[in-house]
Amino acid sequence: MSQMNMIQAIRSAHDIMLEKDPSVVAFGQDIGYFGGVFRCTDGLQQKYGEHRVIDAPIAEGGIVATAIGLGINGLRPVVEIQFADYIYPGFDQIVSELSRLRYRSAGDFFAPVTIRTPCGGGIRGGQTHSQSPEGIFTHLSGVKTVMVSNPYDAKGLLISAIESNDPVVFFEPKRIYNGPFDGDPDKPAVSWASHPKGEVPDDYYTVPLGKAEVVEEGEDLTIITYGTIVHVAQAAAKRAGVDAEIIDVRTLMPLDVDTIRDSVNKTGRAMVAHEATRFCGYGAELVATIQKECFWHLEAPISRITGWDTPYPHAFEWQYFPVQKRLADGIRKLMEVA
Amino acid sequence: MTKKPKLHIPQPTARPGEEPDFSYLNLSEAGAVERPATDARAKSIEFLAESLVRVLDDDHVAQGPWKPDLDEDTLIEALRLMVLTRVYDDRMQRVQRQGKISFYMQALGEEAVSIGQGLAFGPEDMLFPAYRNQGLYIMRNTGLVDMMCQCLSNSRDMCKGRQMPIFYQNKENNLFTISGNLATQFPQAVGWAMGAAIKGDDHIAASWLGDGSTAEADFHYALTFASVYHAPVVLNVINNQWAISTFQGVAGGERRSFAARGLGLGIPGIRVDGNDLLAVYAVTRWAVERARSGGGPTLIELVTYRGGAHSTSDDPTRYRPRNEWAAFPLGDPVERLKQHLIKNGSWSEDRHAEMETELKTTVEAAWKEAVSYGTMTEPPFLDVRLAFEDVFEEMPEHLEKQRDKLLRIRGELP
């Protein structure tokens, strides 16, 4: 067991899988010699060689496409797209090819590609380094979508993603690479050192795809969220003085409906929160799911707290981001409904 | 008068009612183009991208250094496969007109591309075809009945009713599943080839697309990645002059050849007479040997002409001269190989007619068998449960629920 931040945990997952399975290759911009702009593959090219940890040209479409080719040829590529904001040139290959290969060929061909990509704001990244495009990917048929919230899950879920024969788009909120963020931008940054989820086994382990986690048990309401906002929600519930049950969805597609249903049926109140834009966002699917599964148990309308439907504004980052105060206010309001 | 920028809109040389004019095609004499060693430096062989490798001359005699070493039996087999492709296409085109299948695309006039190139690869080489490469599936033993069943989306459909007609696959014989999205397979083939090199195999990959889809980013990704990683891959542009109604100039074919697209990346380009099976084979063989011996990628442009419509959904007389194919200076690939074999004394009009009859009988019998497995309107039908399978390796719960809901709607589940 070691204390790891999310970057170290992700690197450890790569290290273990590169060691364990000779078909695993890592592929992406700046990931080889340099070890990645966020250092997630630091030292791995030196350890496994240039044929296993490969620097790619700046061409996300080409990276995804050639990764598909590698996958068809029996390799297990782990692709890094440097920022989720730059994944769009690869989108056609993900939508039209990667996600549907197995289906269109009746199972004859598939490409077990994992696409990792740092997402989210809170790092002064403006509109080109802050996006959370997970809802675009959860809308596809045939690709699994993950967003992690802590080092332990990051390692375990990344290993599961790499071992999966289905393609996985794996979002890593970069705001919490180095430490959890409770949604109060005025407080000094903290590290993962004192967080229980920063304790990460050194060896192989997995966290299963398709399973949500109840990170806080509570009776008053349920907050369903993922990524950075898991930590914001925990702090906001404390701030509002409410006994909240908090669910980290973790795998957005396929969704663990059972965990959400059981919780909301118990508390009768539900808040859905994410950093991404609101309209047609992933939260809309969560709200519709809760409405269908839990309608007769609901004591209040389902609350939804998200980023605004604008591009991510550089100067107004903390007005855009669903900060702790915004969630706390939302929680209080939700509790006021008689 | 000062010069001003002017927007250039490329125009084909002839539209309906006008005289066909192929003067824009840069043709070389058969046998005239030098054949460099397969390990020649890319820089030293750039002439191959602008000239046109031809073997068969106007008198159907094989000429020059690219004349391949193919024996008589192989050439007769190649002719048989080209004719089979044409007979198959003709049958499928007609059954589409009869409403038995929803869609079809012929390779009429382009048969030498798939058959000539297909001969040049080893069975373990992985091919990523485009939609007009049915010849590759035919020659790699996909089976006419299976191909027809795919077009019928019937109970024996290889892709279980998930794809429109003609999007075949043949994993056993290393033919990738065809996509309806243009050019996507091009960089995938490069990735496959990179994988072969990573694994230390000596297998290579190849892919095809049309002149029109060279405008797609995927084409350029493929060239870049193939160049960067020196991937063992043969990349092929089938320049059949037309992308539906849009002539090849709109894809950028007016300035330089499509074969020249890779020169700036150090990828050898070869422009070849795509209707000359001997030249097509020879050039492809050159690229295969180069790739397999570590020489990296080659870009081949096959100059041909789309003899039929783009698909069963368009009428070419609306956008090009009716007699354009007849005026195409590189002729008909089937006729040219046939005349070459006759000239060599290894074939005759009678034997050809006999073979055609035989192949028509074969195709007819295959069709009879194929429809016995059902059509879109006649049973046996595919089980609708298949619509929910293979989205993922294991079916997630939400798909099970949706499947059961559909079954309840259909009254197949209480």
mmCIF file of N, CA, C and O in Angstrom, chain A residues 118-169:
data_model
loop_
_atom_site.group_PDB
_atom_site.id
_atom_site.type_symbol
_atom_site.label_atom_id
_atom_site.label_comp_id
_atom_site.label_asym_id
_atom_site.label_seq_id
_atom_site.Cartn_x
_atom_site.Cartn_y
_atom_site.Cartn_z
ATOM 1 N N PRO A 118 -7.693 13.795 -19.828
ATOM 2 C CA PRO A 118 -7.946 14.713 -18.718
ATOM 3 C C PRO A 118 -9.076 15.680 -19.092
ATOM 4 O O PRO A 118 -9.109 16.182 -20.210
ATOM 5 N N CYS A 119 -9.966 15.913 -18.147
ATOM 6 C CA CYS A 119 -11.133 16.742 -18.439
ATOM 7 C C CYS A 119 -11.349 17.730 -17.298
ATOM 8 O O CYS A 119 -10.676 17.683 -16.260
ATOM 9 N N GLY A 120 -12.310 18.604 -17.489
ATOM 10 C CA GLY A 120 -12.792 19.452 -16.411
ATOM 11 C C GLY A 120 -11.975 20.712 -16.192
ATOM 12 O O GLY A 120 -10.845 20.847 -16.681
ATOM 13 N N GLY A 121 -12.602 21.623 -15.427
ATOM 14 C CA GLY A 121 -11.987 22.931 -15.214
ATOM 15 C C GLY A 121 -11.439 23.092 -13.812
ATOM 16 O O GLY A 121 -11.122 22.122 -13.135
ATOM 17 N N GLY A 122 -11.351 24.366 -13.440
ATOM 18 C CA GLY A 122 -10.781 24.658 -12.131
ATOM 19 C C GLY A 122 -9.281 24.789 -12.161
ATOM 20 O O GLY A 122 -8.624 24.787 -11.125
ATOM 21 N N ILE A 123 -8.697 24.884 -13.344
ATOM 22 C CA ILE A 123 -7.235 25.027 -13.441
ATOM 23 C C ILE A 123 -6.881 26.242 -14.290
ATOM 24 O O ILE A 123 -5.802 26.304 -14.854
ATOM 25 N N ARG A 124 -7.806 27.169 -14.439
ATOM 26 C CA ARG A 124 -7.589 28.351 -15.268
ATOM 27 C C ARG A 124 -7.277 27.948 -16.715
ATOM 28 O O ARG A 124 -6.383 28.493 -17.345
ATOM 29 N N GLY A 125 -8.029 27.008 -17.210
ATOM 30 C CA GLY A 125 -7.770 26.493 -18.555
ATOM 31 C C GLY A 125 -8.623 27.110 -19.638
ATOM 32 O O GLY A 125 -8.444 26.803 -20.820
ATOM 33 N N GLY A 126 -9.563 27.968 -19.244
ATOM 34 C CA GLY A 126 -10.385 28.601 -20.268
ATOM 35 C C GLY A 126 -11.189 27.585 -21.059
ATOM 36 O O GLY A 126 -11.322 26.422 -20.666
ATOM 37 N N GLN A 127 -11.702 28.042 -22.206
ATOM 38 C CA GLN A 127 -12.630 27.185 -22.949
ATOM 39 C C GLN A 127 -11.944 26.054 -23.705
ATOM 40 O O GLN A 127 -12.616 25.166 -24.208
ATOM 41 N N THR A 128 -10.620 26.026 -23.771
ATOM 42 C CA THR A 128 -9.956 24.958 -24.523
ATOM 43 C C THR A 128 -9.209 23.950 -23.634
ATOM 44 O O THR A 128 -8.572 23.035 -24.155
ATOM 45 N N HIS A 129 -9.278 24.140 -22.313
ATOM 46 C CA HIS A 129 -8.612 23.167 -21.440
ATOM 47 C C HIS A 129 -9.468 22.852 -20.219
ATOM 48 O O HIS A 129 -8.962 22.558 -19.154
ATOM 49 N N SER A 130 -10.785 22.943 -20.364
ATOM 50 C CA SER A 130 -11.649 22.791 -19.189
ATOM 51 C C SER A 130 -12.895 21.952 -19.429
ATOM 52 O O SER A 130 -13.664 21.732 -18.507
ATOM 53 N N GLN A 131 -13.081 21.500 -20.660
ATOM 54 C CA GLN A 131 -14.382 20.910 -20.978
ATOM 55 C C GLN A 131 -14.597 19.543 -20.321
ATOM 56 O O GLN A 131 -13.646 18.820 -20.037
ATOM 57 N N SER A 132 -15.873 19.233 -20.134
ATOM 58 C CA SER A 132 -16.301 17.923 -19.640
ATOM 59 C C SER A 132 -17.265 17.328 -20.668
ATOM 60 O O SER A 132 -18.476 17.451 -20.535
ATOM 61 N N PRO A 133 -16.731 16.697 -21.716
ATOM 62 C CA PRO A 133 -17.605 16.235 -22.804
ATOM 63 C C PRO A 133 -18.163 14.834 -22.608
ATOM 64 O O PRO A 133 -18.561 14.187 -23.575
ATOM 65 N N GLU A 134 -18.249 14.350 -21.351
ATOM 66 C CA GLU A 134 -18.642 12.952 -21.150
ATOM 67 C C GLU A 134 -20.006 12.616 -21.750
ATOM 68 O O GLU A 134 -20.216 11.521 -22.259
ATOM 69 N N GLY A 135 -20.920 13.609 -21.724
ATOM 70 C CA GLY A 135 -22.278 13.339 -22.210
ATOM 71 C C GLY A 135 -22.332 13.042 -23.706
ATOM 72 O O GLY A 135 -23.261 12.393 -24.185
ATOM 73 N N ILE A 136 -21.329 13.503 -24.431
ATOM 74 C CA ILE A 136 -21.287 13.213 -25.872
ATOM 75 C C ILE A 136 -20.962 11.737 -26.073
ATOM 76 O O ILE A 136 -21.435 11.105 -27.012
ATOM 77 N N PHE A 137 -20.167 11.199 -25.168
ATOM 78 C CA PHE A 137 -19.736 9.805 -25.316
ATOM 79 C C PHE A 137 -20.734 8.818 -24.715
ATOM 80 O O PHE A 137 -20.904 7.713 -25.227
ATOM 81 N N THR A 138 -21.415 9.241 -23.628
ATOM 82 C CA THR A 138 -22.405 8.327 -23.048
ATOM 83 C C THR A 138 -23.582 8.135 -23.995
ATOM 84 O O THR A 138 -24.338 7.183 -23.858
ATOM 85 N N HIS A 139 -23.720 9.031 -24.958
ATOM 86 C CA HIS A 139 -24.829 8.931 -25.907
ATOM 87 C C HIS A 139 -24.580 7.873 -26.981
ATOM 88 O O HIS A 139 -25.483 7.519 -27.723
ATOM 89 N N LEU A 140 -23.357 7.360 -27.053
ATOM 90 C CA LEU A 140 -23.028 6.380 -28.089
ATOM 91 C C LEU A 140 -23.451 4.979 -27.666
ATOM 92 O O LEU A 140 -23.579 4.690 -26.486
ATOM 93 N N SER A 141 -23.632 4.130 -28.646
ATOM 94 C CA SER A 141 -23.877 2.716 -28.352
ATOM 95 C C SER A 141 -22.598 1.946 -28.621
ATOM 96 O O SER A 141 -22.112 1.953 -29.740
ATOM 97 N N GLY A 142 -22.080 1.319 -27.604
ATOM 98 C CA GLY A 142 -20.932 0.432 -27.825
ATOM 99 C C GLY A 142 -19.632 0.916 -27.232
ATOM 100 O O GLY A 142 -18.599 0.290 -27.419
ATOM 101 N N VAL A 143 -19.671 2.023 -26.504
ATOM 102 C CA VAL A 143 -18.461 2.452 -25.815
ATOM 103 C C VAL A 143 -18.818 2.685 -24.349
ATOM 104 O O VAL A 143 -19.881 3.220 -24.029
ATOM 105 N N LYS A 144 -17.952 2.207 -23.468
ATOM 106 C CA LYS A 144 -18.169 2.437 -22.044
ATOM 107 C C LYS A 144 -17.502 3.750 -21.647
ATOM 108 O O LYS A 144 -16.465 4.109 -22.213
ATOM 109 N N THR A 145 -18.111 4.458 -20.706
ATOM 110 C CA THR A 145 -17.605 5.771 -20.323
ATOM 111 C C THR A 145 -17.405 5.807 -18.821
ATOM 112 O O THR A 145 -18.306 5.442 -18.063
ATOM 113 N N VAL A 146 -16.227 6.259 -18.421
ATOM 114 C CA VAL A 146 -15.866 6.296 -17.008
ATOM 115 C C VAL A 146 -15.403 7.702 -16.662
ATOM 116 O O VAL A 146 -14.761 8.354 -17.484
ATOM 117 N N MET A 147 -15.729 8.186 -15.463
ATOM 118 C CA MET A 147 -15.040 9.365 -14.934
ATOM 119 C C MET A 147 -14.664 9.075 -13.487
ATOM 120 O O MET A 147 -15.523 8.708 -12.679
ATOM 121 N N VAL A 148 -13.401 9.246 -13.196
ATOM 122 C CA VAL A 148 -12.919 8.854 -11.875
ATOM 123 C C VAL A 148 -12.842 10.053 -10.943
ATOM 124 O O VAL A 148 -12.761 11.198 -11.380
ATOM 125 N N SER A 149 -12.845 9.764 -9.635
ATOM 126 C CA SER A 149 -12.845 10.851 -8.648
ATOM 127 C C SER A 149 -11.717 10.723 -7.629
ATOM 128 O O SER A 149 -11.601 11.580 -6.756
ATOM 129 N N ASN A 150 -10.916 9.665 -7.711
ATOM 130 C CA ASN A 150 -9.872 9.503 -6.691
ATOM 131 C C ASN A 150 -8.811 8.496 -7.159
ATOM 132 O O ASN A 150 -9.049 7.728 -8.089
ATOM 133 N N PRO A 151 -7.653 8.499 -6.516
ATOM 134 C CA PRO A 151 -6.552 7.629 -6.961
ATOM 135 C C PRO A 151 -6.885 6.134 -6.911
ATOM 136 O O PRO A 151 -6.553 5.401 -7.845
ATOM 137 N N TYR A 152 -7.542 5.691 -5.846
ATOM 138 C CA TYR A 152 -7.834 4.256 -5.729
ATOM 139 C C TYR A 152 -8.675 3.781 -6.909
ATOM 140 O O TYR A 152 -8.367 2.786 -7.563
ATOM 141 N N ASP A 153 -9.769 4.506 -7.169
ATOM 142 C CA ASP A 153 -10.630 4.127 -8.297
ATOM 143 C C ASP A 153 -9.911 4.294 -9.625
ATOM 144 O O ASP A 153 -10.111 3.504 -10.554
ATOM 145 N N ALA A 154 -9.111 5.353 -9.735
ATOM 146 C CA ALA A 154 -8.433 5.614 -11.012
ATOM 147 C C ALA A 154 -7.594 4.406 -11.414
ATOM 148 O O ALA A 154 -7.638 3.956 -12.552
ATOM 149 N N LYS A 155 -6.848 3.866 -10.463
ATOM 150 C CA LYS A 155 -6.004 2.716 -10.798
ATOM 151 C C LYS A 155 -6.861 1.478 -11.086
ATOM 152 O O LYS A 155 -6.679 0.800 -12.096
ATOM 153 N N GLY A 156 -7.790 1.203 -10.186
ATOM 154 C CA GLY A 156 -8.585 -0.024 -10.337
ATOM 155 C C GLY A 156 -9.479 -0.005 -11.563
ATOM 156 O O GLY A 156 -9.649 -1.017 -12.251
ATOM 157 N N LEU A 157 -10.048 1.148 -11.843
ATOM 158 C CA LEU A 157 -10.922 1.252 -13.020
ATOM 159 C C LEU A 157 -10.110 1.285 -14.309
ATOM 160 O O LEU A 157 -10.546 0.746 -15.339
ATOM 161 N N LEU A 158 -8.928 1.893 -14.263
ATOM 162 C CA LEU A 158 -8.112 1.912 -15.484
ATOM 163 C C LEU A 158 -7.658 0.496 -15.843
ATOM 164 O O LEU A 158 -7.684 0.107 -17.015
ATOM 165 N N ILE A 159 -7.301 -0.283 -14.840
ATOM 166 C CA ILE A 159 -6.924 -1.675 -15.129
ATOM 167 C C ILE A 159 -8.127 -2.435 -15.710
ATOM 168 O O ILE A 159 -7.997 -3.165 -16.695
ATOM 169 N N SER A 160 -9.300 -2.219 -15.135
ATOM 170 C CA SER A 160 -10.505 -2.862 -15.696
ATOM 171 C C SER A 160 -10.745 -2.413 -17.133
ATOM 172 O O SER A 160 -11.119 -3.213 -17.996
ATOM 173 N N ALA A 161 -10.548 -1.131 -17.385
ATOM 174 C CA ALA A 161 -10.775 -0.594 -18.742
ATOM 175 C C ALA A 161 -9.793 -1.231 -19.723
ATOM 176 O O ALA A 161 -10.178 -1.643 -20.828
ATOM 177 N N ILE A 162 -8.538 -1.321 -19.319
ATOM 178 C CA ILE A 162 -7.529 -1.890 -20.224
ATOM 179 C C ILE A 162 -7.841 -3.367 -20.490
ATOM 180 O O ILE A 162 -7.703 -3.855 -21.607
ATOM 181 N N GLU A 163 -8.309 -4.063 -19.472
ATOM 182 C CA GLU A 163 -8.605 -5.490 -19.648
ATOM 183 C C GLU A 163 -9.921 -5.736 -20.375
ATOM 184 O O GLU A 163 -10.175 -6.847 -20.850
ATOM 185 N N SER A 164 -10.745 -4.713 -20.481
ATOM 186 C CA SER A 164 -12.049 -4.893 -21.117
ATOM 187 C C SER A 164 -11.894 -5.061 -22.622
ATOM 188 O O SER A 164 -11.094 -4.374 -23.256
ATOM 189 N N ASN A 165 -12.657 -5.962 -23.193
ATOM 190 C CA ASN A 165 -12.675 -6.115 -24.645
ATOM 191 C C ASN A 165 -13.596 -5.103 -25.312
ATOM 192 O O ASN A 165 -13.703 -5.071 -26.530
ATOM 193 N N ASP A 166 -14.270 -4.299 -24.511
ATOM 194 C CA ASP A 166 -15.064 -3.192 -25.053
ATOM 195 C C ASP A 166 -14.231 -1.915 -24.985
ATOM 196 O O ASP A 166 -13.418 -1.748 -24.073
ATOM 197 N N PRO A 167 -14.457 -1.005 -25.929
ATOM 198 C CA PRO A 167 -13.742 0.275 -25.841
ATOM 199 C C PRO A 167 -14.231 1.094 -24.653
ATOM 200 O O PRO A 167 -15.417 1.052 -24.315
ATOM 201 N N VAL A 168 -13.303 1.783 -24.024
ATOM 202 C CA VAL A 168 -13.642 2.601 -22.855
ATOM 203 C C VAL A 168 -13.076 4.009 -23.048
ATOM 204 O O VAL A 168 -11.901 4.158 -23.390
ATOM 205 N N VAL A 169 -13.920 5.013 -22.843
ATOM 206 C CA VAL A 169 -13.438 6.393 -22.779
ATOM 207 C C VAL A 169 -13.345 6.742 -21.302
ATOM 208 O O VAL A 169 -14.327 6.628 -20.560
#
